[in-house]
Tab-separated table of C-alpha atoms in Angstrom:
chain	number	residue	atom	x	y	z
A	12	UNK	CA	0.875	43.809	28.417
A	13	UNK	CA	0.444	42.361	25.258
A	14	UNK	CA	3.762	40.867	23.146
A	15	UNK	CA	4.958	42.739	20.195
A	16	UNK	CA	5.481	40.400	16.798
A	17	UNK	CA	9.172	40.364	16.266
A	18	UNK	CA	10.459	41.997	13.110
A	19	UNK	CA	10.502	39.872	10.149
A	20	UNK	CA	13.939	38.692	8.935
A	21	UNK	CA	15.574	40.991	5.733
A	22	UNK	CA	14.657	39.085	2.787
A	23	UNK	CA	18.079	38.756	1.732
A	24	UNK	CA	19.119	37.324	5.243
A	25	UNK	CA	16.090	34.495	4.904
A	26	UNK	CA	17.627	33.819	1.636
A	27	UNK	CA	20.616	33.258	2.896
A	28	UNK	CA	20.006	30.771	5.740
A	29	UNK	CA	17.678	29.004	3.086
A	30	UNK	CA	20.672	28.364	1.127
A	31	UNK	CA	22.924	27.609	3.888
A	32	UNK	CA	20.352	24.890	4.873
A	33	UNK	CA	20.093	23.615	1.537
A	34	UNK	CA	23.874	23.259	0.742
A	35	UNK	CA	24.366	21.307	4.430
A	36	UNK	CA	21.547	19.193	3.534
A	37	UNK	CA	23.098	17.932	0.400
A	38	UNK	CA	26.673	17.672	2.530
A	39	UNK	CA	25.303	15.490	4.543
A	40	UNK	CA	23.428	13.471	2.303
A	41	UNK	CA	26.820	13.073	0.088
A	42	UNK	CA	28.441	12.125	2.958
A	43	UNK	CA	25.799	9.216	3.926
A	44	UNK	CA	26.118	7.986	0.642
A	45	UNK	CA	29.635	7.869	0.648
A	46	UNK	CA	29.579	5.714	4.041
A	47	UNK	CA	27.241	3.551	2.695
A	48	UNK	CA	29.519	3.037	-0.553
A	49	UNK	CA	31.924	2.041	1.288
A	50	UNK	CA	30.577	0.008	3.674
A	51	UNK	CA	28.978	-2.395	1.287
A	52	UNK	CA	31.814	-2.481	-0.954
A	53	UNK	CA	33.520	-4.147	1.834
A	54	UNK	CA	30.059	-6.652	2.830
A	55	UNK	CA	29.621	-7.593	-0.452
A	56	UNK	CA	33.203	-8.864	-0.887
A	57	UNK	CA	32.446	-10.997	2.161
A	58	UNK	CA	28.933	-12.267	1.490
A	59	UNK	CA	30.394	-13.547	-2.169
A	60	UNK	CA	31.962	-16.350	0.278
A	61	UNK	CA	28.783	-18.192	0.317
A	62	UNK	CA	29.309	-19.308	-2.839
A	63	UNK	CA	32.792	-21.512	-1.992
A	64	UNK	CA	30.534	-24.032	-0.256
A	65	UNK	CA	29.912	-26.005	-3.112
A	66	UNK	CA	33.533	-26.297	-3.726
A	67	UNK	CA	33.985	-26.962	0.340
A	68	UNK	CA	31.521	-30.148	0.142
A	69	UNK	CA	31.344	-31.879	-3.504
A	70	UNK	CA	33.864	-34.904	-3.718
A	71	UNK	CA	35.818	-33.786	-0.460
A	72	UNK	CA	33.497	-36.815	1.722
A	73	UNK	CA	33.315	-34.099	4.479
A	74	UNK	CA	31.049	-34.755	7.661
A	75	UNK	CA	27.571	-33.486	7.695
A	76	UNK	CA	27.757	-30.005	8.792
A	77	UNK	CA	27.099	-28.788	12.382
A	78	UNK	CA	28.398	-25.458	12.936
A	79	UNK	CA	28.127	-22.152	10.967
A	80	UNK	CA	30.804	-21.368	8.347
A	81	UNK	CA	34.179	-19.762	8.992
A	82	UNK	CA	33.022	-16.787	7.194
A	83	UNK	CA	29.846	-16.104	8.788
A	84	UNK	CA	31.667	-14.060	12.117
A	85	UNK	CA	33.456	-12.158	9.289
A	86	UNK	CA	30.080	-10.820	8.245
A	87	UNK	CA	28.417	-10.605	11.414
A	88	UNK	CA	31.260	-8.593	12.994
A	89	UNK	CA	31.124	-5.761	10.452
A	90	UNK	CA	27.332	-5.240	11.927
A	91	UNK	CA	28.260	-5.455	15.086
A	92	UNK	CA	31.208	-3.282	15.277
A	93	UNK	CA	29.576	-1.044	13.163
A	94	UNK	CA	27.045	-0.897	15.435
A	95	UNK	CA	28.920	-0.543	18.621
A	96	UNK	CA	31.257	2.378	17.117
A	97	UNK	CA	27.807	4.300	16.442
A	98	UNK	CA	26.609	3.924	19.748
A	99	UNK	CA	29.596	3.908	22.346
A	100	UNK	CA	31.632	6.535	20.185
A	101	UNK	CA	29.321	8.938	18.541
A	102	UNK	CA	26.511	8.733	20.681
A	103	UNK	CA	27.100	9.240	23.650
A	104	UNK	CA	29.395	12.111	22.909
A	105	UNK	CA	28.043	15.136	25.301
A	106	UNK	CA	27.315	17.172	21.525
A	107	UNK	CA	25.376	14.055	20.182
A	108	UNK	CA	23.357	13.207	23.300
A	109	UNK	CA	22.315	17.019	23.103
A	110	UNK	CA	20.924	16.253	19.605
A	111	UNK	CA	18.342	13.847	19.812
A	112	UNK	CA	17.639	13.966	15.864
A	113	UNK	CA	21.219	12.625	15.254
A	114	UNK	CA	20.490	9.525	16.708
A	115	UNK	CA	17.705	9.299	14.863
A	116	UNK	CA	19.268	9.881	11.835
A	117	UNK	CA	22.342	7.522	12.826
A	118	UNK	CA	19.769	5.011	13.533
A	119	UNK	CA	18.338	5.456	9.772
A	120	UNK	CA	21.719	4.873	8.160
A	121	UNK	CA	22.442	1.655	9.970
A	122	UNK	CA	19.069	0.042	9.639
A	123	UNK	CA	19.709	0.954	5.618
A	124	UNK	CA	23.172	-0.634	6.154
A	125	UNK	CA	21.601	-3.760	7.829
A	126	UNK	CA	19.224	-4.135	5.248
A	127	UNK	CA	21.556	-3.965	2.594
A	128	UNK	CA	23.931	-6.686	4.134
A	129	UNK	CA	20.605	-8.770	4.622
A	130	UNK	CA	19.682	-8.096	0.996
A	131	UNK	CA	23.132	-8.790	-0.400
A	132	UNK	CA	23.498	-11.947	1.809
A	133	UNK	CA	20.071	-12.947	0.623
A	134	UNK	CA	20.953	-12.977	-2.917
A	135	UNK	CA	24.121	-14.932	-2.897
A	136	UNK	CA	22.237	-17.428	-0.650
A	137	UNK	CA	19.471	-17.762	-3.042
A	138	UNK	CA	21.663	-18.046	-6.340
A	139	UNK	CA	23.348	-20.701	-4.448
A	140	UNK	CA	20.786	-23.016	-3.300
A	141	UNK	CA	19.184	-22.587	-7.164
A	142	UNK	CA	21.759	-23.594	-8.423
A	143	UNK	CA	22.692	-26.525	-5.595
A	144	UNK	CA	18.759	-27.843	-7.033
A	145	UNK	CA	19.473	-27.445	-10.747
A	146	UNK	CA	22.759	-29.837	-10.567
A	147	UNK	CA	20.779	-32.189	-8.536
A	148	UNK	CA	17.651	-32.542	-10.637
A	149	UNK	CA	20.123	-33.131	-13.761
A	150	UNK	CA	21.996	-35.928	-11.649
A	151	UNK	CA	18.581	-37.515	-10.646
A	152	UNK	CA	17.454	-37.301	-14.648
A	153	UNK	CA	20.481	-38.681	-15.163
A	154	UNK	CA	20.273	-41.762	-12.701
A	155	UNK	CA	16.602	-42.499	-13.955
A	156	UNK	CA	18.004	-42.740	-17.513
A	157	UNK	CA	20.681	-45.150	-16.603
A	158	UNK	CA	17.937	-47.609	-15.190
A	159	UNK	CA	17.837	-50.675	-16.815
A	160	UNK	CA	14.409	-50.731	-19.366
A	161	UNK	CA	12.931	-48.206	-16.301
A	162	UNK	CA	12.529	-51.546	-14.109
A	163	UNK	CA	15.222	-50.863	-11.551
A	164	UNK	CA	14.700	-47.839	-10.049
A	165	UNK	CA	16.962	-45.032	-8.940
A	166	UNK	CA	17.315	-45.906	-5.549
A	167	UNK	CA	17.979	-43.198	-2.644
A	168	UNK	CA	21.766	-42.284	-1.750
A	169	UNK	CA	21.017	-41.263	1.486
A	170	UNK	CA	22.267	-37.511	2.332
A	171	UNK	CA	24.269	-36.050	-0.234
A	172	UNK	CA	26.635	-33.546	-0.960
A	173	UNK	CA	23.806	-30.971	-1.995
A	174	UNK	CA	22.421	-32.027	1.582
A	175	UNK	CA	25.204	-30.724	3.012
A	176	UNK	CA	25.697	-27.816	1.287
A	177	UNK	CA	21.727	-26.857	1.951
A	178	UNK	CA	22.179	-27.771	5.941
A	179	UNK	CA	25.359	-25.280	6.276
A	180	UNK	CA	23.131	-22.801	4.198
A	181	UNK	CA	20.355	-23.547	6.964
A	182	UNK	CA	23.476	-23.142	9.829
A	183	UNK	CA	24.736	-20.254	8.666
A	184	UNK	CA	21.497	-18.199	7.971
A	185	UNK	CA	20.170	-18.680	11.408
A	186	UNK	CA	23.406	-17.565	12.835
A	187	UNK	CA	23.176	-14.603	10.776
A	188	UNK	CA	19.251	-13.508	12.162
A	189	UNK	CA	20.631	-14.997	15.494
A	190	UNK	CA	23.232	-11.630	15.264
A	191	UNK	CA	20.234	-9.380	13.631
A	192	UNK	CA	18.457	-9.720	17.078
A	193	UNK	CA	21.374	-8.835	19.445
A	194	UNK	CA	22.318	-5.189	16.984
A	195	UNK	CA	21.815	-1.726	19.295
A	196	UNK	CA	20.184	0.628	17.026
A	197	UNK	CA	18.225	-1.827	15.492
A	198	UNK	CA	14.870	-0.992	15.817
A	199	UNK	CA	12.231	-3.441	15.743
A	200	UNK	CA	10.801	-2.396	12.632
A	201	UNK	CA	14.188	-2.619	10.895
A	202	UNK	CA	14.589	-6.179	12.680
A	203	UNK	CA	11.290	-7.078	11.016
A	204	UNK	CA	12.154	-5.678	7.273
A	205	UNK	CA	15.579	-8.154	7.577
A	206	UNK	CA	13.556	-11.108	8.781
A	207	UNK	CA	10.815	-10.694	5.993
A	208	UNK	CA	13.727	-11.613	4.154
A	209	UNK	CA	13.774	-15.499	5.123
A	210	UNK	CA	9.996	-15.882	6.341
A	211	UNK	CA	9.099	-17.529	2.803
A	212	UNK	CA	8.910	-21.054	4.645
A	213	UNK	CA	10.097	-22.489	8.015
A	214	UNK	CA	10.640	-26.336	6.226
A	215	UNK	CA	14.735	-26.378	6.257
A	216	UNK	CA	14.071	-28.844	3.502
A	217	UNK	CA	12.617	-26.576	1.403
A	218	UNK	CA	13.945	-23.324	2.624
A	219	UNK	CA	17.084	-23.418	3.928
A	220	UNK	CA	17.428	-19.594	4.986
A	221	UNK	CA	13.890	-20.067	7.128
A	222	UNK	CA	13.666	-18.240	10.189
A	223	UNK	CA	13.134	-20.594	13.003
C-alpha cells in the first residue's frame, strides 16, 4: 500500500508561519543582544581596574608582587557565575534538556560573552603595559643624559616599579586563563579563540599576559 503525499499547506497559512518564524527570530536575537549589552557594560567597568596598578606601585616602595590583584576574582566571578546560572538553572530545566538546540545556542552566547571579557581585558592590559614601557624608556633617556660627558654610565636599579607593575600584569593574566580553563560551556574551540589572545610570546619579560 503505497503512502499518499499529504496536502500542501494553504498558501496563506505557509505565509503565516513564515512570518511567525521570522518575527521570533528577530525576538530572540534582540533579546541576545540586550544580554550581551548588559553584561559587558558591567565587565568593562571592572576590567578598567587594571589600569590603578600604576598608581598601586609608583613611589608607594611596595613588595614585589606575588599574588593576583584584588580585582581579578571580581572579573573572574562574573564568568563563572554566569556560567553556572546557564548550566544548573536553565539547562537542566526538564523544557531545556528536551531542546538540545538551546544549549547550543546558550553555549554560543557565552563563548561570545567570554570572548568579549577576554577582548576587553586584553585591551586595558595592553594600553597599560605600553604605556608602563613609554615612561620607562623616557626615564632611561633621561638617566643617560644626566651622565657625566657619557663616561659614567647609567647604571642598573635593580627591579623597579615598572617591574612590578609588569609581574602583577604577568600574575593576574595567568589567573585569568587559569579561570578560562575551569568555565562549563566553554568549548574547546572557544577556550582556544581566548588563549590566541596572549600566545604572542611566552617570555614574561617581554610579554607579560603570555600563556604559560
Amino acid at each position: 500500500m503505497q503512502n499518499q503525499d499529504t496536502d500542501p499547506l494553504p498558501e496563506w497559512l505557509t505565509q503565516c508561519i513564515e512570518d511567525s518564524a521570522e518575527r521570533i527570530r528577530k525576538s530572540l536575537t534582540a533579546v541576545k543582544a540586550s544580554i550581551f549589552r548588559a553584561f559587558e557594560e558591567n565587565v568593562q567597568a571592572l576590567t578598567k581596574s587594571v589600569q590603578e596598578l600604576p598608581r598601586y606601585y609608583r613611589r608607594t616602595n611596595r613588595e614585589w608582587p606575588s599574588t593576583p590583584s584584588a580585582f581579578m576574582p571580581r572579573i573572574t566571578r562574573q564568568l563563572t557565575d554566569l556560567a553556572h546560572i546557564l548550566q544548573d538553572d536553565i539547562l537542566t530545566k526538564p523544557q531545556a534538556e528536551a531542546l538540545p538546540a538551546l544549549r547550543a545556542h546558550v553555549a554560543e552566547l557565552f563563548g561570545q560573552m567570554v570572548l568579549q571579557t577576554t577582548n576587553m581585558y586584553f585591551t586595558q592590559t595592553s594600553e597599560l603595559v605600553e604605556s608602563v614601557r613609554k615612561v620607562e624608556d623616557s626615564l632611561r633617556r633621561l638617566r643617560v643624559a644626566r651622565a657625566v660627558g657619557g663616561a659614567q654610565q647609567a647604571g642598573g636599579v635593580g627591579k623597579t616599579d615598572d617591574d612590578k607593575i609588569r609581574h602583577q600584569v604577568y600574575l593576574d593574566t595567568q589567573e585569568y586563563i587559569a579561570q578560562l580553563k575551569t568555565l562549563p560551556l566553554l568549548s574547546e574551540a572557544a577556550l582556544k579563540s581566548n588563549l590566541d589572545y596572549f600566545a604572542i610570546s611566552e617570555n614574561p619579560e617581554t610579554n607579560p599576559m603570555a600563556v604559560s
